[in-house]
PDB file of C-alpha atoms in Angstrom:
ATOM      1  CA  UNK A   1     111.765 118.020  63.566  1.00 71.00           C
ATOM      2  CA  UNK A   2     107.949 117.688  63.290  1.00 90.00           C
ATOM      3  CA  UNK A   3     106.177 118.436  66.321  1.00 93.00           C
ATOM      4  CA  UNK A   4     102.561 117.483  67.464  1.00 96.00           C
ATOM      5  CA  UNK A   5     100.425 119.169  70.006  1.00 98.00           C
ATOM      6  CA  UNK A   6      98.631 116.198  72.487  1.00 97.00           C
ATOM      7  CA  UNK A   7      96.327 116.598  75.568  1.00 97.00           C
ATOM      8  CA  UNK A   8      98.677 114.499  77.332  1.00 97.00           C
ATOM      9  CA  UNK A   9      96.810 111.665  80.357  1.00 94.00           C
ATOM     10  CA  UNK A  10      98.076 109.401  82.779  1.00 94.00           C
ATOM     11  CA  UNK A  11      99.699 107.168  80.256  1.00 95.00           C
ATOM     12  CA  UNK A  12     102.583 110.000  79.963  1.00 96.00           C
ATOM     13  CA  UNK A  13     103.028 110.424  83.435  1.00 96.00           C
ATOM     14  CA  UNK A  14     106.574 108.591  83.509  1.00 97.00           C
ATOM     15  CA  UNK A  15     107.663 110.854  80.349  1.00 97.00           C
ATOM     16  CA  UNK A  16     106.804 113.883  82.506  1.00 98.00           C
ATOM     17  CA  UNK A  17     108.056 112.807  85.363  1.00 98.00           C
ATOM     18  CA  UNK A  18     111.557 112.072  84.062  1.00 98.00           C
ATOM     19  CA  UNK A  19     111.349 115.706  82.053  1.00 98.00           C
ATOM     20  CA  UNK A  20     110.370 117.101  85.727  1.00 97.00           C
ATOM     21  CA  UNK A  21     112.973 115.211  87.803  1.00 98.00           C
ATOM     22  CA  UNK A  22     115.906 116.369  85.160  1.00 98.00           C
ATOM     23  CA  UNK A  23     114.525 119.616  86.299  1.00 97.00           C
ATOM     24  CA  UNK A  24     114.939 119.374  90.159  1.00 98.00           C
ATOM     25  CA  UNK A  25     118.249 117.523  89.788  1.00 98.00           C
ATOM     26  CA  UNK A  26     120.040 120.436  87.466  1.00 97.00           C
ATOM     27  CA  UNK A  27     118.400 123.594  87.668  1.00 97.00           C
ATOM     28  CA  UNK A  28     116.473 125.994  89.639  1.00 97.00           C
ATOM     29  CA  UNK A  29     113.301 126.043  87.384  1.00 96.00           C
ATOM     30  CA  UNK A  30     111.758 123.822  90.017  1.00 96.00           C
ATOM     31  CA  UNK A  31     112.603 125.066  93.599  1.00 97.00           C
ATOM     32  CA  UNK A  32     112.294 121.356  94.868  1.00 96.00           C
ATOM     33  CA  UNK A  33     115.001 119.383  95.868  1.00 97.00           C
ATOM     34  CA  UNK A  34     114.238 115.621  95.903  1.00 97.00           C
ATOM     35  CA  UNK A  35     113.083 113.697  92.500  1.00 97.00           C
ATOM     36  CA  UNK A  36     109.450 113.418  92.658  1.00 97.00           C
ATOM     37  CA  UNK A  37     107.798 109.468  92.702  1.00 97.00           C
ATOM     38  CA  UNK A  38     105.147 108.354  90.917  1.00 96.00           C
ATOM     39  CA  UNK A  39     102.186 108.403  93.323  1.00 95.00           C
ATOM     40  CA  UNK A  40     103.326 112.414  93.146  1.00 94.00           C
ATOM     41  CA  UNK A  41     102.435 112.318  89.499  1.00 95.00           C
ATOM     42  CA  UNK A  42      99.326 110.611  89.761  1.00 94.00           C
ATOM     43  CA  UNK A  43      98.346 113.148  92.697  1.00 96.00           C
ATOM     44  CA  UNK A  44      99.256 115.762  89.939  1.00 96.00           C
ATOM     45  CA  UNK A  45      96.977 114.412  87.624  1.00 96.00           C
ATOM     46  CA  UNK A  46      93.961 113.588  89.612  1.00 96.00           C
ATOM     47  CA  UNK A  47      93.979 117.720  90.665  1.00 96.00           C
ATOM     48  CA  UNK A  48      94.832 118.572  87.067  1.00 97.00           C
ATOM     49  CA  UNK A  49      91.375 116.629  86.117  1.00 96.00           C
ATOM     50  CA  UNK A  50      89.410 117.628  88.800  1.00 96.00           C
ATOM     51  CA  UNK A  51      90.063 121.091  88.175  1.00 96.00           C
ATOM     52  CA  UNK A  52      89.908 120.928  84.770  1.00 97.00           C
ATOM     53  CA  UNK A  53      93.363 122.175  83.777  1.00 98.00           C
ATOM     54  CA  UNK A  54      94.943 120.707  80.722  1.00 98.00           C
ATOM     55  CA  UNK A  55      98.531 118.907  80.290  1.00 98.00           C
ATOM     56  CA  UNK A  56      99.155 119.925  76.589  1.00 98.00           C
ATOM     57  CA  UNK A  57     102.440 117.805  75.592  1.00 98.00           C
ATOM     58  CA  UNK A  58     104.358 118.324  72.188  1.00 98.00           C
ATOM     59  CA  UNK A  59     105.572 115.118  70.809  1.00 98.00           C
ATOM     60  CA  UNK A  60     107.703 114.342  67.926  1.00 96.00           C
ATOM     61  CA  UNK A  61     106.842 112.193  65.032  1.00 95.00           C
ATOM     62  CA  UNK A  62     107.547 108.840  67.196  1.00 95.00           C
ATOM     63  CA  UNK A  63     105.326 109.959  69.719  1.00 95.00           C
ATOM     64  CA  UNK A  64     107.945 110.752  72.532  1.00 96.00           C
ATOM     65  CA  UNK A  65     107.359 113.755  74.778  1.00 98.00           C
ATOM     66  CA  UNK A  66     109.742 116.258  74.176  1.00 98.00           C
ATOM     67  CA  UNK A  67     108.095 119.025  76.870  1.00 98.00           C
ATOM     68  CA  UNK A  68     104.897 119.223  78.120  1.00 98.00           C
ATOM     69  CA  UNK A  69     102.982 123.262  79.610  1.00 98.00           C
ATOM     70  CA  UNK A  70     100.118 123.197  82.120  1.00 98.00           C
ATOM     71  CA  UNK A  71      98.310 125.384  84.555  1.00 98.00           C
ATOM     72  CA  UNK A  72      96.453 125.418  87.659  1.00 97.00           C
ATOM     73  CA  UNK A  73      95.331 127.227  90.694  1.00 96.00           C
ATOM     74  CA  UNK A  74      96.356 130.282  91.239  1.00 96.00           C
ATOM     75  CA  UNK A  75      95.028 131.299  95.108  1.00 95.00           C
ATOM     76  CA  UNK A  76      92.442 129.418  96.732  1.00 93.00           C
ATOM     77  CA  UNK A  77      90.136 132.431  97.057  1.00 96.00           C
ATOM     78  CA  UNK A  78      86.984 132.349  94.891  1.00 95.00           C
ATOM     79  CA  UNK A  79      87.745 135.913  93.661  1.00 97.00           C
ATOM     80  CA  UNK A  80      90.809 134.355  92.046  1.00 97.00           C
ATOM     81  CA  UNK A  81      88.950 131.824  89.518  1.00 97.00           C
ATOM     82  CA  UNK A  82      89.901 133.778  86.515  1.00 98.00           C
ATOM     83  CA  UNK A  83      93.594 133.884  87.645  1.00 98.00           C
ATOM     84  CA  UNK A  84      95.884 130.402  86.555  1.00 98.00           C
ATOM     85  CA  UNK A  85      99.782 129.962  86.889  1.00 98.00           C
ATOM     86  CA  UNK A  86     101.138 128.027  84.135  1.00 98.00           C
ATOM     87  CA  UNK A  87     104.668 125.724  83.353  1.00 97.00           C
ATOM     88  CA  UNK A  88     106.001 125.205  80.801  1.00 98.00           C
ATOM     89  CA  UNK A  89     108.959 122.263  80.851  1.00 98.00           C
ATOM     90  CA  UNK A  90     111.291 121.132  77.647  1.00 97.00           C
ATOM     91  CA  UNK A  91     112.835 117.857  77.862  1.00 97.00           C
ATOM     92  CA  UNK A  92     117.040 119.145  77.982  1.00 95.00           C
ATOM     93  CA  UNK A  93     118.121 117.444  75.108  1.00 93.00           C
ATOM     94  CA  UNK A  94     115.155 119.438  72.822  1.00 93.00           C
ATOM     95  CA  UNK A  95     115.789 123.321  74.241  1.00 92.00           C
ATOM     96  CA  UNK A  96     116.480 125.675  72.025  1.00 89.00           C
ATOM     97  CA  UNK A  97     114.208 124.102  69.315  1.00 92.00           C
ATOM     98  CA  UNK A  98     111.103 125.784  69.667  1.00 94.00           C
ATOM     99  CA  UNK A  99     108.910 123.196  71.852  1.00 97.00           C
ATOM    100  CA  UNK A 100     108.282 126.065  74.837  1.00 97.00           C
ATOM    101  CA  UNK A 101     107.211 128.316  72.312  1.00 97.00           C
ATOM    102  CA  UNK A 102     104.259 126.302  70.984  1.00 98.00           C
ATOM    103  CA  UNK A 103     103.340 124.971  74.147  1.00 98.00           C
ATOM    104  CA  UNK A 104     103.209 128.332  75.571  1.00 98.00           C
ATOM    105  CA  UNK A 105     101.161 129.748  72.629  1.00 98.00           C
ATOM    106  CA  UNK A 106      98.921 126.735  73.277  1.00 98.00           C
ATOM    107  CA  UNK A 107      98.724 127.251  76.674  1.00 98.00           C
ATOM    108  CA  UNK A 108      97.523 130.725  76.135  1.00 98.00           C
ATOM    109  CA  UNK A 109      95.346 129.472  73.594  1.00 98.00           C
ATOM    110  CA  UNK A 110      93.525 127.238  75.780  1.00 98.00           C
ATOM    111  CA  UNK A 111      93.081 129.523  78.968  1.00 98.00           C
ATOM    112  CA  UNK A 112      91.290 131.971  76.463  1.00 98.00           C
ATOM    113  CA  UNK A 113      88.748 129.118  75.439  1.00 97.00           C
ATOM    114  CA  UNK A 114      88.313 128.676  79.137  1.00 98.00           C
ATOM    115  CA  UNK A 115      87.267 132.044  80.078  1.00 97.00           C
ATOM    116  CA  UNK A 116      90.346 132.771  82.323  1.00 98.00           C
ATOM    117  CA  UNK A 117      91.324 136.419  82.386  1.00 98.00           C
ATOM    118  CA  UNK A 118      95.410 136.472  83.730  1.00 98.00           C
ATOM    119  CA  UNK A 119      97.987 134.019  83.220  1.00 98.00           C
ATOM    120  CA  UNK A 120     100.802 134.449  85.969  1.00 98.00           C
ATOM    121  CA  UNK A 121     104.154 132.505  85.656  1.00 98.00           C
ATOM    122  CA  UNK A 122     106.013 132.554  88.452  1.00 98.00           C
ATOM    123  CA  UNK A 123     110.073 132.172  86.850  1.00 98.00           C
ATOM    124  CA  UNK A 124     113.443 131.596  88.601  1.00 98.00           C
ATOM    125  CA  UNK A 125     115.128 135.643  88.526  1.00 98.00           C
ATOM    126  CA  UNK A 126     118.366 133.648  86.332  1.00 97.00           C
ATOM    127  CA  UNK A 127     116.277 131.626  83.849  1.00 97.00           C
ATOM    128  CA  UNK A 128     117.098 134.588  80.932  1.00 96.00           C
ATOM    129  CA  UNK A 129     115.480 132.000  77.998  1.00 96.00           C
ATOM    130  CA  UNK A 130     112.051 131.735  79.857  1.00 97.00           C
ATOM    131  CA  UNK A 131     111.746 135.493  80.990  1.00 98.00           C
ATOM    132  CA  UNK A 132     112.531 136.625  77.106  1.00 97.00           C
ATOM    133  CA  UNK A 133     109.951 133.520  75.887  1.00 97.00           C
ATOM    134  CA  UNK A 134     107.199 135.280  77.942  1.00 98.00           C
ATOM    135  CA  UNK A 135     107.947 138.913  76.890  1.00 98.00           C
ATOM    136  CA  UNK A 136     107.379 137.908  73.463  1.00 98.00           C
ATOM    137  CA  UNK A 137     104.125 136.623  74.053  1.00 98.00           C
ATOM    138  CA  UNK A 138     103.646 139.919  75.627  1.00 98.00           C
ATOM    139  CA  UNK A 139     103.436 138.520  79.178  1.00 98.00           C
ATOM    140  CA  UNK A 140     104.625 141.611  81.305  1.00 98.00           C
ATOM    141  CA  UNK A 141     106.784 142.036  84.694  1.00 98.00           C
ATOM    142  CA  UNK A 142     104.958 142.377  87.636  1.00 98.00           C
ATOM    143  CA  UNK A 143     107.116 141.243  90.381  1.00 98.00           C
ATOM    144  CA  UNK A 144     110.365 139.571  92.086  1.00 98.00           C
ATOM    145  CA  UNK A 145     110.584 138.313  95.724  1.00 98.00           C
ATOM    146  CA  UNK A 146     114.061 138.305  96.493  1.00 98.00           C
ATOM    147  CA  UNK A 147     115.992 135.277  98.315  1.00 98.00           C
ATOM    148  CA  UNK A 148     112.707 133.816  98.027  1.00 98.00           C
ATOM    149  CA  UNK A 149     114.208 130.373  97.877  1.00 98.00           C
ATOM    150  CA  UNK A 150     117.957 128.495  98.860  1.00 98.00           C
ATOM    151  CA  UNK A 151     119.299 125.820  96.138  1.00 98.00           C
ATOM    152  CA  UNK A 152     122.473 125.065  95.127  1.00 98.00           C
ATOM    153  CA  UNK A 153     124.362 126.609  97.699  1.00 98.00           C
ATOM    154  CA  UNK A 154     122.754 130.173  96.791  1.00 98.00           C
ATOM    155  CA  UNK A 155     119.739 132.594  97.003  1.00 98.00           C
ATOM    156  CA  UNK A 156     117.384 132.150  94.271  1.00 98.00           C
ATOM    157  CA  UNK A 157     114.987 135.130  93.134  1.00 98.00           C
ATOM    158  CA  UNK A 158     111.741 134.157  91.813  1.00 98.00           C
ATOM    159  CA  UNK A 159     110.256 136.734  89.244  1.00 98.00           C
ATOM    160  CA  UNK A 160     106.581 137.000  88.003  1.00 98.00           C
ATOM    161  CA  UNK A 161     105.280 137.461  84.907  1.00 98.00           C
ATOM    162  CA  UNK A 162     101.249 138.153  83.994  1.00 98.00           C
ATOM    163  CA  UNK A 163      99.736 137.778  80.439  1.00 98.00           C
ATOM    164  CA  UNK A 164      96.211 139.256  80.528  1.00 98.00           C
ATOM    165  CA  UNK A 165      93.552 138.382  78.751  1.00 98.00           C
ATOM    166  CA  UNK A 166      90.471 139.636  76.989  1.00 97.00           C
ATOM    167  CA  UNK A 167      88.478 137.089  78.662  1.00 96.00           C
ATOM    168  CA  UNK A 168      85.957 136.338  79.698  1.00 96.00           C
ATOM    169  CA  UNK A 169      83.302 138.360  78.244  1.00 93.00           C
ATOM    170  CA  UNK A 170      80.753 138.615  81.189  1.00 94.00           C
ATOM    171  CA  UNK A 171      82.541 137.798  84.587  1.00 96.00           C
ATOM    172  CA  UNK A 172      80.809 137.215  87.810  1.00 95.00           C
ATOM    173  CA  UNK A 173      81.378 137.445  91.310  1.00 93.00           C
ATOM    174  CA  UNK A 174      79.796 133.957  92.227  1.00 82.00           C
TER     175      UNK A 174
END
């Protein structure tokens, strides 16, 4: 399967959408409960421009989306403006193939050429194929809050991961 890297815009907002909402329906990668609409999505986008954050999507050689990685605000706080939390979401029926890996590495790619410094992802404590994806970009543990959400009938543990970076060169306070 040939795969494509895209800056992905508004016109793939159903495709990411329906990759999202498989996500809340049948796993605990998202900690939502209810399928999201579109006016959600085009919220999502409009802060995703504003702030400048890309939507990278891998596509196959027809063009559909088969997963899509972005990041955003981490914290509010100015102090936190080198600090991003990232996703990274694989259509189900293309896992296993690959597609997280090169979005991730192109996620990582991209925060450099932005001058962030840490990349933090934030990963359900169960989700064993995400946690190893990060280690072996040599993103690092740095912390769990227990019971820190309720789906499915059961406690879910949300671990975090950092990634830091060797940018930027000449950070400022202001």
């Amino acid at each position: 399967m040939a795969v494509s890297l895209i800056e992905c815009d508004r016109t793939r907002s159903a495709e990411i959408l329906a990759i999202l909402n498989e996500a809340i329906l049948n796993s605990t990668a998202l900690y939502d409960y209810k399928p999201r609409t579109m006016a959600t999505m085009d919220a999502w986008f409009d802060a995703k421009f504003k702030g400048n954050y890309p939507v990278i999507g891998a596509i196959d050689e027809s063009g559909r989306l088969l997963g899509f990685a972005t990041y955003g605000m981490f914290r509010e706080r100015p102090a936190y403006k080198y600090t991003v939390e990232h996703s990274v979401y694989v259509d189900r029926e293309c896992r296993g193939r690959g597609v997280g890996r090169l979005l991730l590495g192109a996620l990582i790619e991209r925060a450099k050429s932005q001058e962030y410094h840490v990349l933090i992802g934030g990963i359900d404590g169960d989700n064993a194929v995400s946690i190893e994806m990060h280690k072996k970009f040599g993103f690092a543990f740095c912390g769990e809050i227990r019971e820190a959400g309720f789906k499915f009938g059961r406690w879910l543990h949300l671990v975090f991961y950092q990634l830091i970076l060797s940018t930027p060169k000449h950070p400022v306070d202001e």
